[in-house]
Coordinates of C-alpha atoms in Angstrom, one line a residue:
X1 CA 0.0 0.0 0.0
X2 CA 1.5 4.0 -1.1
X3 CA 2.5 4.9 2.4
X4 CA 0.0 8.8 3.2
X5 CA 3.7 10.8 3.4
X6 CA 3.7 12.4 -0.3
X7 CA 7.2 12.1 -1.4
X8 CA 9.3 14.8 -2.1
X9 CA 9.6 16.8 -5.7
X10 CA 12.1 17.6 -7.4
X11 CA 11.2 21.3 -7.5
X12 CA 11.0 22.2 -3.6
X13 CA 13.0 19.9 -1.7
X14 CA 16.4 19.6 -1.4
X15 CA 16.0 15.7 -0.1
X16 CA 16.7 13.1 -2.7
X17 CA 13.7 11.5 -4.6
X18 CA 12.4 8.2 -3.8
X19 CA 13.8 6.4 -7.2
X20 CA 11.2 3.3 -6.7
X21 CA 8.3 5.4 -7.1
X22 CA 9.9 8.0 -9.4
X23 CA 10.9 4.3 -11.6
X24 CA 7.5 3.4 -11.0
X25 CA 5.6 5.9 -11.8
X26 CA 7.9 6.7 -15.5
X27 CA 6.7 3.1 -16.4
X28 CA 3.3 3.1 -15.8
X29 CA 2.1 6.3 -17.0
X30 CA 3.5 5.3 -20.4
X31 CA 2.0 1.8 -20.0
X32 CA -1.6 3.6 -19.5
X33 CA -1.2 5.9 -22.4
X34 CA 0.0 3.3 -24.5
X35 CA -2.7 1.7 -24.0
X36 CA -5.6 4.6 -24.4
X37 CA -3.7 4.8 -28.2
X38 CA -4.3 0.8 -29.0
X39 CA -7.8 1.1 -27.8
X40 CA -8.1 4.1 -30.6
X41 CA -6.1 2.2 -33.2
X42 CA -8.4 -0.6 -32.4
X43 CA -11.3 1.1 -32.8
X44 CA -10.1 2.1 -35.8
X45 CA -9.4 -1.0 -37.5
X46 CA -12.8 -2.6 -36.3
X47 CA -14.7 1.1 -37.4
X48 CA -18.4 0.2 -39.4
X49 CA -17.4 3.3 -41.1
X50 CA -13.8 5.3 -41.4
X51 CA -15.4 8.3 -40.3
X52 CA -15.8 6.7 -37.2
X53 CA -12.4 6.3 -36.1
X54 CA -12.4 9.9 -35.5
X55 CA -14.4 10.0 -33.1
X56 CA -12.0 8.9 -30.1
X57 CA -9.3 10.9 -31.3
X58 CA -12.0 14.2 -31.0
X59 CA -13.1 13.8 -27.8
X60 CA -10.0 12.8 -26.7
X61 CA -8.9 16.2 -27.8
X62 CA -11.9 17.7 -26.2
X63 CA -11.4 16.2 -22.6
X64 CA -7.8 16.5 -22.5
X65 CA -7.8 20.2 -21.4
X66 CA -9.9 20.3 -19.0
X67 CA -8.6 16.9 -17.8
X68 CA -5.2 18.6 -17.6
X69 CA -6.3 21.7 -15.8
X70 CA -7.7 18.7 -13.0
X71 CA -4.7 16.7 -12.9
X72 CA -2.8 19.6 -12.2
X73 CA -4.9 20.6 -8.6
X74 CA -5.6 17.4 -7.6
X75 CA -4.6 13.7 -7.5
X76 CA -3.1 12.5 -10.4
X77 CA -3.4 8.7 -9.3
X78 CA -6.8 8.8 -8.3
X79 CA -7.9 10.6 -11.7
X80 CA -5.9 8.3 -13.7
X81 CA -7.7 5.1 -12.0
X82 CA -11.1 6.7 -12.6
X83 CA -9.8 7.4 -16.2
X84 CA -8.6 4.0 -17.1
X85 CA -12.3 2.7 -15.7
X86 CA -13.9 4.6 -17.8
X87 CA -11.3 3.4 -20.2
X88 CA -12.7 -0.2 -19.2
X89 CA -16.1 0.5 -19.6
X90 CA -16.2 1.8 -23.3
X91 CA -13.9 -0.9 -24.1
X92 CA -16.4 -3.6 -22.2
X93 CA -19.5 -1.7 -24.3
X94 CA -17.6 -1.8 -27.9
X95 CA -17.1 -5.6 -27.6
X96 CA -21.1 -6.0 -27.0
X97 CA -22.1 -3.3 -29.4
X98 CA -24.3 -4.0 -31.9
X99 CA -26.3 -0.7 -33.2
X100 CA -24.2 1.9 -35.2
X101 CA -25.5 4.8 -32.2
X102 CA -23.5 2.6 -29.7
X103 CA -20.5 2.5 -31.3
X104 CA -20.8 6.2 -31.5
X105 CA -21.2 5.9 -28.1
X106 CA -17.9 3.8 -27.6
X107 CA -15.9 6.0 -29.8
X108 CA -17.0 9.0 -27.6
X109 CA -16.1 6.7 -24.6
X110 CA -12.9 5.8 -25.9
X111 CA -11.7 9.6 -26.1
X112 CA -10.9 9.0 -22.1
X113 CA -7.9 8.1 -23.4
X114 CA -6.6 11.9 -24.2
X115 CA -7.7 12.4 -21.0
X116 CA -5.8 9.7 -19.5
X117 CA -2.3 10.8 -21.7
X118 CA -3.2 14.5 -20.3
X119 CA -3.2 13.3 -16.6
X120 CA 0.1 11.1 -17.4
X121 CA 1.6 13.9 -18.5
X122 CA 0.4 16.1 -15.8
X123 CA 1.9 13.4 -13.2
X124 CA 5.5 12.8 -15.2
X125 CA 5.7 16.9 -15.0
X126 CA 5.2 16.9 -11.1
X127 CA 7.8 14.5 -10.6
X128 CA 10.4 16.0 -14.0
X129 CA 9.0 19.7 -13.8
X130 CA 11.9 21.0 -16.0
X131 CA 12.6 17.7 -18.2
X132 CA 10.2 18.4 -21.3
X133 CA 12.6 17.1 -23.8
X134 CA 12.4 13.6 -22.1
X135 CA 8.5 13.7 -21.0
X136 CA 7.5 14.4 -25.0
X137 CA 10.1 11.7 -25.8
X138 CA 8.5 9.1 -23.6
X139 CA 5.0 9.8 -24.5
X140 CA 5.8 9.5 -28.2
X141 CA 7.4 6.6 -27.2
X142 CA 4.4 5.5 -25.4
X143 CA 2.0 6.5 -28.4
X144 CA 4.0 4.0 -31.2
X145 CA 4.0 1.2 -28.4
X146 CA 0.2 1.5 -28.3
X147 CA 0.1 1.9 -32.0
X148 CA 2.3 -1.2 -32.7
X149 CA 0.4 -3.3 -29.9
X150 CA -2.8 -2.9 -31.2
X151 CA -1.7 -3.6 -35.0
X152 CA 0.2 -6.7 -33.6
X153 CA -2.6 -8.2 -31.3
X154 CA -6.1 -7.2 -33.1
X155 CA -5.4 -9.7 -36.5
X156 CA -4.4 -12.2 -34.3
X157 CA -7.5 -11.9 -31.3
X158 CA -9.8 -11.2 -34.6
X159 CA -8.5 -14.4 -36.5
X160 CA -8.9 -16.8 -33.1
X161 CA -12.0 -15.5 -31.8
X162 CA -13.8 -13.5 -33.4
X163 CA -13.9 -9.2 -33.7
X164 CA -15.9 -9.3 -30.7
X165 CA -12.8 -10.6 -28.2
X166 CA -10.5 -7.9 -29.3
X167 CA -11.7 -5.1 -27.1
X168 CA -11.6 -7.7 -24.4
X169 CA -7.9 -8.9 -25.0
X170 CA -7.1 -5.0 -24.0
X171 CA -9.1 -5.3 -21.0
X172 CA -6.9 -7.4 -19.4
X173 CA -3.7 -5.2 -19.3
X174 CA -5.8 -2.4 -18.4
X175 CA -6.5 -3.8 -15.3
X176 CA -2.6 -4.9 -14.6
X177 CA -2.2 -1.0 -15.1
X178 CA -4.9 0.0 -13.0
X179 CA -3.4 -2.5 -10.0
X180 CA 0.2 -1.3 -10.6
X181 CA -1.6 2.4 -10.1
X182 CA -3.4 1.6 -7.0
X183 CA -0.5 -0.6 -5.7
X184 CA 2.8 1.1 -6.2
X185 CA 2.7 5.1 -7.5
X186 CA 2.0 8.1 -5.7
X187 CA 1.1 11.4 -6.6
X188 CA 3.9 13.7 -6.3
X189 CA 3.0 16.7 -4.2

């Protein structure tokens, strides 16, 4: 269990950063963005229509300023959890979807994810405040992992079982995420 002492930041103390949470928390923010972009790129390969596959990508866009402007008053743990549920949820809904208004729905649902990438970056800045260059490096990082993950894994879930168990197969490292969250990575204050 994250102990209730915040650890200190890089910005205002002069003690040294705890380096397993700081390790911690620079893989698992990645892990949970890369993961927001396969559920996009996934979305996108399964779309009824290709018009469709915008539709995570613009309300990603949509929630990821306000999102932002959250992460950066309160808990960025707490928010990312609640994100990557939501996360869970559309993903949950787009493998049972059957009527073209609920996949609109999912593809709405799905734009969590620029929410989620806002609040990882949000966290990586409280604990790097003056490391851009290496924060826009590991989310681009992050993004192709996603990208290649979902382009690696949906031909093979869709060819075994079926379209249908694809959004399910990403369900499953969403939770790991979600349990690495809760477990291991605090906030930084």
């Amino acid at each position: 269990m994250p102990s209730s002492v915040p650890p200190p930041t890089l910005k205002t103390s002069t003690q040294p950063v705890n380096g397993y949470q700081l390790l911690v928390a620079m893989l698992v923010m990645p892990l949970a963005s890369s993961l927001a972009v396969a559920s996009w790129t996934l979305y996108t390969l399964l779309a009824i229509h290709p018009v469709y596959g915008l539709l995570p990508l613009g309300s990603g866009l949509l929630l990821a300023w306000p999102t932002w402007c959250l992460a950066r008053r309160s808990c960025t743990c707490s928010l990312m959890q609640w994100l990557l549920l939501g996360l869970a949820l559309a993903l949950g809904w787009f493998g049972v979807a059957n009527q073209p208004w609920e996949f609109l729905m999912v593809g709405i649902g799905l734009g969590l994810g620029g929410a989620m990438i806002a609040t990882g970056i949000a966290h990586a800045k409280g604990w790097m405040p003056s490391r851009w260059v290496h924060i826009c490096v590991g989310l681009c990082l992050a993004l192709a992992a996603g990208v290649g993950l979902s382009l690696r894994m949906a031909p093979l879930v869709v060819q075994a079982y079926g379209w249908r168990a694809a959004p399910f197969s990403l369900l499953i490292p969403l939770f790991m995420i979600m349990l690495l969250l809760w477990l291991f990575v605090e906030s930084p204050e």
